[in-house]
XYZ file of C-alpha atoms in Angstrom:
574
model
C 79.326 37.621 136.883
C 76.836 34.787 137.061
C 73.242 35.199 136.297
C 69.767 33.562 136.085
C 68.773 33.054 131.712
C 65.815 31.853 130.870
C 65.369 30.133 127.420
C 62.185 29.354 125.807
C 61.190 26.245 123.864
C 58.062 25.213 122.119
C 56.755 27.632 124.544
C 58.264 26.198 127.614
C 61.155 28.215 129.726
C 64.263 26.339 130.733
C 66.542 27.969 133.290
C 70.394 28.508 132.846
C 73.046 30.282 134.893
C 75.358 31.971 132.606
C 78.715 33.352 133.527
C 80.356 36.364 131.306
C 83.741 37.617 131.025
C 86.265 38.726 128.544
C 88.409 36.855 126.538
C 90.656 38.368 123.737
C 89.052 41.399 125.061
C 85.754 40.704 123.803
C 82.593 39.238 126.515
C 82.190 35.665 126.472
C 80.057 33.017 127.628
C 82.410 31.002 129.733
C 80.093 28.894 131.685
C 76.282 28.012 131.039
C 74.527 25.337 133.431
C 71.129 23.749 133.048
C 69.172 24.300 136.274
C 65.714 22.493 135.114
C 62.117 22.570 134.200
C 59.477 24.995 134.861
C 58.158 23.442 137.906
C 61.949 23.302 138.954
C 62.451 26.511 138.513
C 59.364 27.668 140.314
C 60.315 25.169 143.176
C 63.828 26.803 143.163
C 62.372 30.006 143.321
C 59.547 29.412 145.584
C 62.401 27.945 148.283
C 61.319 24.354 148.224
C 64.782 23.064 147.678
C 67.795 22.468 150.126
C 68.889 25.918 151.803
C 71.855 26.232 149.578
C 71.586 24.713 145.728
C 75.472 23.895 144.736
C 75.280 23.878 140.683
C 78.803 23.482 140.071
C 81.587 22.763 142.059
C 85.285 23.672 140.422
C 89.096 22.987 141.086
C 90.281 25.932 142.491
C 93.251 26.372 144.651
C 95.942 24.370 142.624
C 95.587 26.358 139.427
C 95.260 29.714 141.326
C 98.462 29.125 142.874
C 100.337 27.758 139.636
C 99.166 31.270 137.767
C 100.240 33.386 140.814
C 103.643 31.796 140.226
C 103.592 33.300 137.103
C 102.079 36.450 137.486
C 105.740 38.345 138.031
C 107.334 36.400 135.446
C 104.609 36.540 132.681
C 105.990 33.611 130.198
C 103.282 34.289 128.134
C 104.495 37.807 127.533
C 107.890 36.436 127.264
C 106.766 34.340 124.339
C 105.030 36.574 122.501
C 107.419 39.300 121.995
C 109.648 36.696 120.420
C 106.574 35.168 118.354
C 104.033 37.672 118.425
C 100.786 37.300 116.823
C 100.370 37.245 113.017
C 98.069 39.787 111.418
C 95.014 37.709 110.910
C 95.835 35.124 113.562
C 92.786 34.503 116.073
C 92.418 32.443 119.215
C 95.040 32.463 122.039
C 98.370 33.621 121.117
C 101.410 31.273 121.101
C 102.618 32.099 124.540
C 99.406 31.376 125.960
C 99.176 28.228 124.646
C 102.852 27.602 126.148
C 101.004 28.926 129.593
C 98.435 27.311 129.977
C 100.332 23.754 129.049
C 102.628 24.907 132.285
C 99.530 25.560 133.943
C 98.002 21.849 133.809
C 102.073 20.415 134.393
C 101.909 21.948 137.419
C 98.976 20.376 138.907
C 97.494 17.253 137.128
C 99.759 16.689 133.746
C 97.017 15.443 131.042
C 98.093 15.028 126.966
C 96.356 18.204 124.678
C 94.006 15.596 123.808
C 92.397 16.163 127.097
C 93.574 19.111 128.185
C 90.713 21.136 127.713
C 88.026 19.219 129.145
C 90.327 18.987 132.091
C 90.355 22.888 132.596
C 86.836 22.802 131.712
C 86.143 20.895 135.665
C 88.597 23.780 136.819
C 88.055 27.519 137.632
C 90.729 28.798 134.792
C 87.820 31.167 133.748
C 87.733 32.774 136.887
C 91.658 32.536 137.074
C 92.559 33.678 133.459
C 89.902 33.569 131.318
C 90.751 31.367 127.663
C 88.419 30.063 125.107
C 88.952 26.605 126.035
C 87.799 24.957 122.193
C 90.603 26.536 120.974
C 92.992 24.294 123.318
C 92.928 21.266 120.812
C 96.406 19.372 120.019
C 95.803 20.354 117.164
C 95.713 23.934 117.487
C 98.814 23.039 119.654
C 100.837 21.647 116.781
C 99.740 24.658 114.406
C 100.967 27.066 117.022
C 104.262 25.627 118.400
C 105.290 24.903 114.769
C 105.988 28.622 114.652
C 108.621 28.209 116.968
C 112.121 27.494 115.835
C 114.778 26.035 117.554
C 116.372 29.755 117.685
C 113.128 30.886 118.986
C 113.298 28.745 121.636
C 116.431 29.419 122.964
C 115.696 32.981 122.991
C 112.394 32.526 125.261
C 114.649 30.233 127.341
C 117.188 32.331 128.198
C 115.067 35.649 128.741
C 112.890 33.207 131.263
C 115.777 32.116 133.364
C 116.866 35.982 133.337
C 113.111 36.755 134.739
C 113.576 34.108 137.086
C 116.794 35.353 138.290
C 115.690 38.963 138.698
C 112.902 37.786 140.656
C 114.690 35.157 143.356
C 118.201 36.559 142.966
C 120.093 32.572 143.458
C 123.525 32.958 144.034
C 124.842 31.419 141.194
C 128.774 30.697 142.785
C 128.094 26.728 143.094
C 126.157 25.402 140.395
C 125.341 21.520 140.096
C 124.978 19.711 135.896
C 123.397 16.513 135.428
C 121.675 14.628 133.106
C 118.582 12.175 132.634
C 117.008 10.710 129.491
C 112.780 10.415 128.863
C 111.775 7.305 126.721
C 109.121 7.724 124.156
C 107.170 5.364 122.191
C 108.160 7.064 119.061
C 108.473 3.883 115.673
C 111.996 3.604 114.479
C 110.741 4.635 111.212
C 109.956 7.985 112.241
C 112.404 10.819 111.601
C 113.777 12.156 114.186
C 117.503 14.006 115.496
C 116.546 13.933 118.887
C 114.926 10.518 119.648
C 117.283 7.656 119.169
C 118.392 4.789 121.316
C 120.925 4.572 124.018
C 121.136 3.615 127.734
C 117.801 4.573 129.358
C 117.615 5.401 133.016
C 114.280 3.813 133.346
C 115.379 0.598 131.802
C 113.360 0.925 128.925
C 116.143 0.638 126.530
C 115.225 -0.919 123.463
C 112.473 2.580 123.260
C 114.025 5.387 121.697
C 115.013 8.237 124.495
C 115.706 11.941 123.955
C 118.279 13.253 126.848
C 117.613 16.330 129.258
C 121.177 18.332 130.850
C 119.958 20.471 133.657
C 121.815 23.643 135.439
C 120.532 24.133 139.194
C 121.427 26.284 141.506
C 122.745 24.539 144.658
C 121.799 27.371 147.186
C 118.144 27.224 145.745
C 117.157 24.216 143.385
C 116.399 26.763 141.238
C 117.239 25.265 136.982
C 119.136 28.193 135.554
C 119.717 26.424 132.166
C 119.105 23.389 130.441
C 119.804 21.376 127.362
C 117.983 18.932 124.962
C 120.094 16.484 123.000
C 119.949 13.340 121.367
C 119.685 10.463 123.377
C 122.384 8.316 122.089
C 125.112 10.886 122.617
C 127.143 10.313 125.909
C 127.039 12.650 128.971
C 130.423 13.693 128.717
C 130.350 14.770 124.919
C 127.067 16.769 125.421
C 128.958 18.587 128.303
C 131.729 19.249 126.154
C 129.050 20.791 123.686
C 127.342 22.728 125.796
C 129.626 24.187 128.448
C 130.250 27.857 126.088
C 126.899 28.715 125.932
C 125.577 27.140 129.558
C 128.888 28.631 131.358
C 128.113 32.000 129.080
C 124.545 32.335 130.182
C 125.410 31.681 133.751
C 127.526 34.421 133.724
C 125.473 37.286 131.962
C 122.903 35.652 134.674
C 125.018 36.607 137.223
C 127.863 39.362 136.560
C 128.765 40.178 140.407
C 130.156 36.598 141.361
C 133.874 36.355 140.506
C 134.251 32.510 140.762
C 131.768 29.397 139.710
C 132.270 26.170 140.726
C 130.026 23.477 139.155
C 129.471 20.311 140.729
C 129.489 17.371 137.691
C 128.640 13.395 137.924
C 131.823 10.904 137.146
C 129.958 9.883 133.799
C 131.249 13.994 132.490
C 134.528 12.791 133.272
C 136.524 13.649 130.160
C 139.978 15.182 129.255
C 138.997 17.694 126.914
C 135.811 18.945 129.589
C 138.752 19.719 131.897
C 141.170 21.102 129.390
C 138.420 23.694 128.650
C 137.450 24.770 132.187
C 141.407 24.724 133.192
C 141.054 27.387 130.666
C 138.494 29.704 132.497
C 140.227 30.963 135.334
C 136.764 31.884 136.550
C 135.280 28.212 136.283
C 136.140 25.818 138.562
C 135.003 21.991 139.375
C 134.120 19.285 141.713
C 133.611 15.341 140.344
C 133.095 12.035 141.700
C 135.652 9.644 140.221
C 135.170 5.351 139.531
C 137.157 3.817 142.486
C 136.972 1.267 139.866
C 139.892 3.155 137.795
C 141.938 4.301 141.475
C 141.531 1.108 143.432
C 144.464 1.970 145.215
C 143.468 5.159 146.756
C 140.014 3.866 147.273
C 141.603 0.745 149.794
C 143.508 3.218 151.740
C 143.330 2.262 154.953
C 140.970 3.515 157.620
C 143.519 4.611 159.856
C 144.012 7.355 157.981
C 140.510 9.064 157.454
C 139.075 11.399 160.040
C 135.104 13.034 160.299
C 134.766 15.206 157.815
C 133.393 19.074 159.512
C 130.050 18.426 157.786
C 126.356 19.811 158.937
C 125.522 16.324 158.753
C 128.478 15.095 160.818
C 127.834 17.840 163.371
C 124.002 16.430 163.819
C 125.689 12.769 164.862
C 128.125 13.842 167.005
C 125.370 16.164 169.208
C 123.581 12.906 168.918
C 126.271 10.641 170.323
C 127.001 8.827 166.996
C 130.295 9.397 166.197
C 130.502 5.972 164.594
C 127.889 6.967 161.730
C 130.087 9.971 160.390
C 131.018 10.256 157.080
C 135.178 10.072 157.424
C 137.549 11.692 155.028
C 141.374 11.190 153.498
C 142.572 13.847 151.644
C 145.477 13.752 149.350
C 146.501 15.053 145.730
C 147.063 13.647 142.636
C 147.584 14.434 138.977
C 144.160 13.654 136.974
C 143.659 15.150 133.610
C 147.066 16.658 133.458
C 147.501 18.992 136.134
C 147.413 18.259 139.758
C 144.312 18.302 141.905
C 142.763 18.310 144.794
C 141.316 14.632 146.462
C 139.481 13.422 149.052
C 138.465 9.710 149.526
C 135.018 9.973 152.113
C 133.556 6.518 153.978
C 130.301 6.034 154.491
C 129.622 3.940 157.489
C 125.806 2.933 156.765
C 127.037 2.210 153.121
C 129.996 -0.282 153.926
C 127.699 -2.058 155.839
C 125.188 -2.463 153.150
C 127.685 -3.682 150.662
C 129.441 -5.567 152.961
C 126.329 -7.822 153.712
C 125.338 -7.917 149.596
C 128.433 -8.688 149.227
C 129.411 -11.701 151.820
C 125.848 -13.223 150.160
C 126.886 -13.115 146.972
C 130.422 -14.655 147.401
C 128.343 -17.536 149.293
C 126.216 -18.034 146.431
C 129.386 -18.387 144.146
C 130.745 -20.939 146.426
C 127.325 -22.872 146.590
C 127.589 -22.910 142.963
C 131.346 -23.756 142.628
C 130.487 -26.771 144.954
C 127.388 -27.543 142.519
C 130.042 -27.374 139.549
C 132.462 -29.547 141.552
C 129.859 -32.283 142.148
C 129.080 -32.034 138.128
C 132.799 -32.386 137.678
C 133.377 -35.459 139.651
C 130.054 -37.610 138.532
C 131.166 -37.246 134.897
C 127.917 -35.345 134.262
C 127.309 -34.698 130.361
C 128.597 -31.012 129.258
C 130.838 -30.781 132.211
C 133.184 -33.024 130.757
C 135.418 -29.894 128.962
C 137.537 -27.773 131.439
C 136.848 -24.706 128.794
C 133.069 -25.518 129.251
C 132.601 -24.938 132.908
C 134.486 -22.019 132.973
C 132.836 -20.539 130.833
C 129.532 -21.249 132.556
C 131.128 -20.065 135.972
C 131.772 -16.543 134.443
C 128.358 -16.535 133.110
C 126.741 -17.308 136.466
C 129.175 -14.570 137.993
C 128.205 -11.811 135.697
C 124.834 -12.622 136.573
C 125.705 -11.554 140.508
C 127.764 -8.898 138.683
C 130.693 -10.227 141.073
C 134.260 -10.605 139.180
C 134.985 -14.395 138.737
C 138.846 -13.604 140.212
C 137.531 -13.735 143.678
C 137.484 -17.559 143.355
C 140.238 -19.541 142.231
C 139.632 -22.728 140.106
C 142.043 -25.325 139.579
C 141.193 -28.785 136.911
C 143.445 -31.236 136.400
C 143.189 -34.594 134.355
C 143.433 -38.370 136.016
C 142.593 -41.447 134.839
C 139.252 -41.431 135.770
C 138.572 -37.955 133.676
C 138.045 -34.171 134.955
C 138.819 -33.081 138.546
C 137.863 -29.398 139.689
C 139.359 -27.809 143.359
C 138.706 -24.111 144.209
C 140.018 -21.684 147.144
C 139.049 -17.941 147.727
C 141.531 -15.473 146.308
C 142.173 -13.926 149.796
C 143.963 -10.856 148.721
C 141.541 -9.496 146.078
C 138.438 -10.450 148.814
C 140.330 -8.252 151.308
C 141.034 -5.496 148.469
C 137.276 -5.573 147.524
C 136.525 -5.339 151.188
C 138.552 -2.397 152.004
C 136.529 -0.498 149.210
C 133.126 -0.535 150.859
C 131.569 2.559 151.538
C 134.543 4.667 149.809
C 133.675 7.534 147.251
C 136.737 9.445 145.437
C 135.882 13.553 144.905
C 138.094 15.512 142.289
C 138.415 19.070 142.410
C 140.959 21.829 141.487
C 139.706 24.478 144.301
C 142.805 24.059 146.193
C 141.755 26.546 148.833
C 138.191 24.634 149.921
C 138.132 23.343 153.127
C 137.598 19.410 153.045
C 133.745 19.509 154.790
C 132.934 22.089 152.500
C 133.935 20.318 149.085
C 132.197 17.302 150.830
C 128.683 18.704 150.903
C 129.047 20.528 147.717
C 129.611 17.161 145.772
C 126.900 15.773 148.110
C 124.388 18.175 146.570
C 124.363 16.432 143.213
C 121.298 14.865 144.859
C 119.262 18.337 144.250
C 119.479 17.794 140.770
C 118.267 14.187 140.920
C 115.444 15.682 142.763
C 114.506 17.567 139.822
C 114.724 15.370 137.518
C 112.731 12.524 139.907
C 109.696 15.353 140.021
C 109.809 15.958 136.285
C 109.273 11.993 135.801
C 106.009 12.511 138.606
C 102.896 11.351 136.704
C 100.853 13.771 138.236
C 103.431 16.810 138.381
C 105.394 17.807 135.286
C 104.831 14.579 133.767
C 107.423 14.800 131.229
C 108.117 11.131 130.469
C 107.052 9.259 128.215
C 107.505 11.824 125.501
C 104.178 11.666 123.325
C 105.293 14.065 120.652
C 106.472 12.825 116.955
C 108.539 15.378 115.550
C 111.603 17.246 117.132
C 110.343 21.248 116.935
C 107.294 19.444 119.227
C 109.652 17.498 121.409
C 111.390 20.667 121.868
C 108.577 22.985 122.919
C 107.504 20.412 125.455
C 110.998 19.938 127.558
C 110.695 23.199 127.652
C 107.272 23.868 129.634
C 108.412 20.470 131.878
C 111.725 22.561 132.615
C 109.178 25.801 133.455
C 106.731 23.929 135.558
C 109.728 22.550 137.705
C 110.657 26.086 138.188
C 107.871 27.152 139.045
C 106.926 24.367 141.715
C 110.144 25.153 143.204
C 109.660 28.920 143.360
C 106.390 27.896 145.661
C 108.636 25.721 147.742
C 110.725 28.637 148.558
C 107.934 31.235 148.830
C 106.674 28.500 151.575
C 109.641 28.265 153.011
C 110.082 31.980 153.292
C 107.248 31.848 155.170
C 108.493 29.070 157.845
C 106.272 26.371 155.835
C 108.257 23.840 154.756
C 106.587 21.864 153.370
C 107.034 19.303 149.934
C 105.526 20.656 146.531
C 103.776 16.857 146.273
C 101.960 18.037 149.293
C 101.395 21.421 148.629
C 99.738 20.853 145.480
C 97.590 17.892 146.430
C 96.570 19.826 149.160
C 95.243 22.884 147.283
C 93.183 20.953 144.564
C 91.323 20.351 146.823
C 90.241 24.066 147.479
C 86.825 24.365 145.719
C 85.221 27.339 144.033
C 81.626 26.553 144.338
C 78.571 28.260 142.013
C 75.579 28.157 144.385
C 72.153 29.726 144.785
C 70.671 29.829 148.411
C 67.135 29.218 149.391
C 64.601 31.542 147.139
C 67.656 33.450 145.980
C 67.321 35.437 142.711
C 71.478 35.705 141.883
C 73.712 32.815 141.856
C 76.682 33.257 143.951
C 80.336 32.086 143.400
C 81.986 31.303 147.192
C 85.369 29.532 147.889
C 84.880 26.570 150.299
C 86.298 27.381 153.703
C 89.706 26.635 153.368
C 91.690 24.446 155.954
C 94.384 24.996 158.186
C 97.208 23.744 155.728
C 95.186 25.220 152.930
C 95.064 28.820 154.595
C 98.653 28.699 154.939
C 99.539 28.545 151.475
C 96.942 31.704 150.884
C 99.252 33.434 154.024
C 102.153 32.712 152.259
C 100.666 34.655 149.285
C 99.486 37.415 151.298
C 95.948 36.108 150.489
C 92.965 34.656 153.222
C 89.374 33.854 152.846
C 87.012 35.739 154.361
C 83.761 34.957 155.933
C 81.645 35.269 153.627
C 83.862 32.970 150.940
C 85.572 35.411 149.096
C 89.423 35.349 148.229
C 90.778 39.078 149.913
C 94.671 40.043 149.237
C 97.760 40.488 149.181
C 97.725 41.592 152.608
C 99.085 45.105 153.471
């Protein structure tokens, strides 16, 4: 509770409001704010000052509604009964220090250099009390350095197993992917994790530590995930993970008979499938390079119908039948057994290539013509038939278009070099009748077409994840700022928590007919104030919420909270 302190010096009393409440179970100090003078306080007290004094105004809603996520899941408990406090240990234990690191992902992701002067401009004392000193990154390094890898994987799994008792996914179609985080991390510092490789971002001459992530297609919910080195290819790090990811799943969820998990092309590998052809109760769907099928992928159109899709239904009520997705399916034997396959074209997307397509086979022909010139004026270094070749196939690779789709002819005469060229008509057509096609794999036999469709579709749910978790504000999990792989470690792991939990409030939203993005959600309730005020010749400072808004009062609903008239948060509702 606040109250009025008075301090003397030389004599003279200063006036304070100090707040009080318990932390470790002991009373604290948590807050202490410099009103003024004498002759301020007098003028306070006398009622010569505005009608209401504000003396500190904190961040509020935002964190309140990150540690109500929490409150049924308790990863702080979950922490410390696998590392539990030592004997003479003081300060916050280690799972609170893994809390309140979740805490600040969740609304306005900071490094644990500043992460307690950014909770000091919050209302975490009036949330969940902490003695903020003690959140150094220093103390952070002493405390996760107690966790182990084991450790880890242990808090992990029991997590997921909280979060499954609690929103019950339905765990039949599951979706894998993949994504890497670049760090700034020297090449002379030692590290398993961190290495080179192809970085999603681009950045690929920084060292990158990779991410697999299990969602649950119904939900978005992760269920499991997987750090790993980030030179190591998605397909092998499937391979190495699928016992104990599949195994988890399954002690997740012991009622559902059959899983399906939807994969990315780039898991595509023959001893992934060997090993899931082995699990009767594990089954797959995968997108496949028309790049290796180029025959299936220029079937004609003729032969495609709409797929029965959601999507597809919402065009045709529409009267735009021409914008459906169309199918072909077939079989074919792919990692040796036969499977299920279905060739989809996308209208919008055959258009799209088509046109970045016809451009860049006019550029190539602007440039053969610019060659052909060269050629016949006997220009130095285009003298050597060799020589501009090879400098065609260079300025193709550039386009990234295949230098077959022109055909280039040289032949000698007496006055030197000659150079004629023609389009290769067949392979333009072949490309052409490629636009817009995708190729899904899958060996459930018995799945209608629509419905393997919008399962493979879904991939995009994962991507979602992953595009939050790389949110500067939210999650904020790239670039990776930690030097040594136990670190690295304990951080994926509160990005992968804070996800979870921002989804969880996108569901509880939902639940409550509020759909509404967790971008918005959050931005909206930061800026839900908590206000320490004294009115006009008041003797007791007063802590009051601001009046919340419309938007802001629905998230409280959805809580079974409100604001009453008089400022004070009331709840859950009966």
């Amino acid at each position: 509770m606040a109250h009025f302190h008075i301090k003397t010096k030389k004599g003279r009393p200063y006036l304070y409001v100090r707040e009080i409440a318990r932390v470790d179970g002991k009373p604290k100090v948590i807050s202490q704010i410099y009103i003024g003078s004498p002759e301020k306080v007098a003028g306070l007290l006398g009622g010569k000052e505005a009608d209401v004094l504000s003396l500190k105004v904190e961040e509020f809603g935002s964190l309140w509604l990150a540690y109500q996520i929490d409150r049924d899941i308790d990863l702080c408990g979950i922490v410390d009964n696998v590392v539990p406090k030592a004997e003479r240990e003081t300060g916050p234990s280690v799972g609170e220090y893994f809390l309140y690191c979740v805490l600040n992902r969740m609304v306005q992701a900071v490094s644990k250099n500043k992460l307690a002067d950014w909770f000091r401009k919050t209302a975490i004392q009036h949330i969940r009390p902490v003695e903020l000193d003690e959140l150094t990154s220093k103390r952070y390094w002493e405390k996760w350095e107690r966790v182990n890898e084991t450790d880890l994987h242990t808090i992990a799994h029991k997590f997921f197993e909280r979060i499954c008792q609690a929103e019950a996914p339905a765990a039949d179609c599951l979706l894998f992917d993949t994504t890497n985080y670049y760090t700034y991390m020297a090449s002379q510092t030692e590290s398993q994790l961190a290495r080179r490789g192809k970085n999603k971002a681009g950045k690929h001459h920084l060292r990158q530590i990779g991410l697999g992530l299990l969602v649950a297609r119904d939900s978005r919910l992760p269920l499991y995930y997987s750090v790993y080195p980030g030179n190591i290819h998605d397909s092998k790090h499937f391979e190495a993970v699928m016992d104990d990811m599949f195994g988890v799943v399954c002690g997740l969820n012991k009622t559902k008979e059959r899983l399906t998990v939807v994969i990315d092309k780039g898991m595509n590998a023959d001893d992934n499938y060997a090993w899931i052809d082995g699990h009767p109760r594990i089954h797959f769907i995968t997108s496949y390079s028309t790049y290796f099928a180029q025959d299936l992928a220029a079937t004609p159109l003729d032969r495609f119908e709409p797929a029965d899709t959601a999507e597809n239904r919402r065009l045709l009520e529409e009267g735009r039948s021409d914008e459906c997705l169309l199918a072909f399916r077939t079989k074919g034997e792919y990692w040796g057994k036969e499977r299920t396959v279905i060739v989809t074209h996308n209208p919008a997307s055959a258009r799209k290539q088509a046109y970045t397509f016809a451009d860049k086979l006019e550029a190539m022909r602007q440039e053969l013509l610019a060659i052909r010139a060269k050629v016949r004026d006997h220009a130095p270094h285009w003298r050597n038939e060799e020589t501009v070749r090879e400098r065609y196939v260079r300025f193709c690779e550039q386009l990234h278009m295949a230098p077959q789709l022109y055909e280039l002819e040289f032949s000698q005469s007496p006055d030197g070099l000659a150079l004629t060229f023609r389009k290769n008509v067949y392979l333009v057509s072949r490309k052409q009748a490629m636009f817009g096609k995708n190729i899904i794999i899958t060996d459930n036999t018995d799945w209608p077409t629509g419905d393997i469709i919008e399962a493979s579709l879904a991939r995009w749910q994962v991507e979602d994840r992953f595009r939050l978790s790389k949110d500067n504000d939210l999650v904020g999990t790239s670039p990776v700022r930690h030097w040594t792989d136990s670190k690295i470690r304990c951080h994926l792991f509160t990005c992968v928590v804070a996800m979870t939990y921002l989804r969880r409030i996108e569901l509880k939203m939902a639940a409550a007919g509020r759909k509404r993005s967790i971008e918005e959600v959050m931005d909206d309730m930061r800026h839900l104030h908590y206000v320490l005020r004294v009115k006009k010749g008041g003797r007791t400072p007063e802590r009051r919420l601001e009046t919340p808004s419309k938007t802001q009062s629905e998230v409280l609903s959805a809580f079974g909270y409100h604001v009453d008239e008089s400022g004070v948060l009331q709840g859950p509702v009966g």
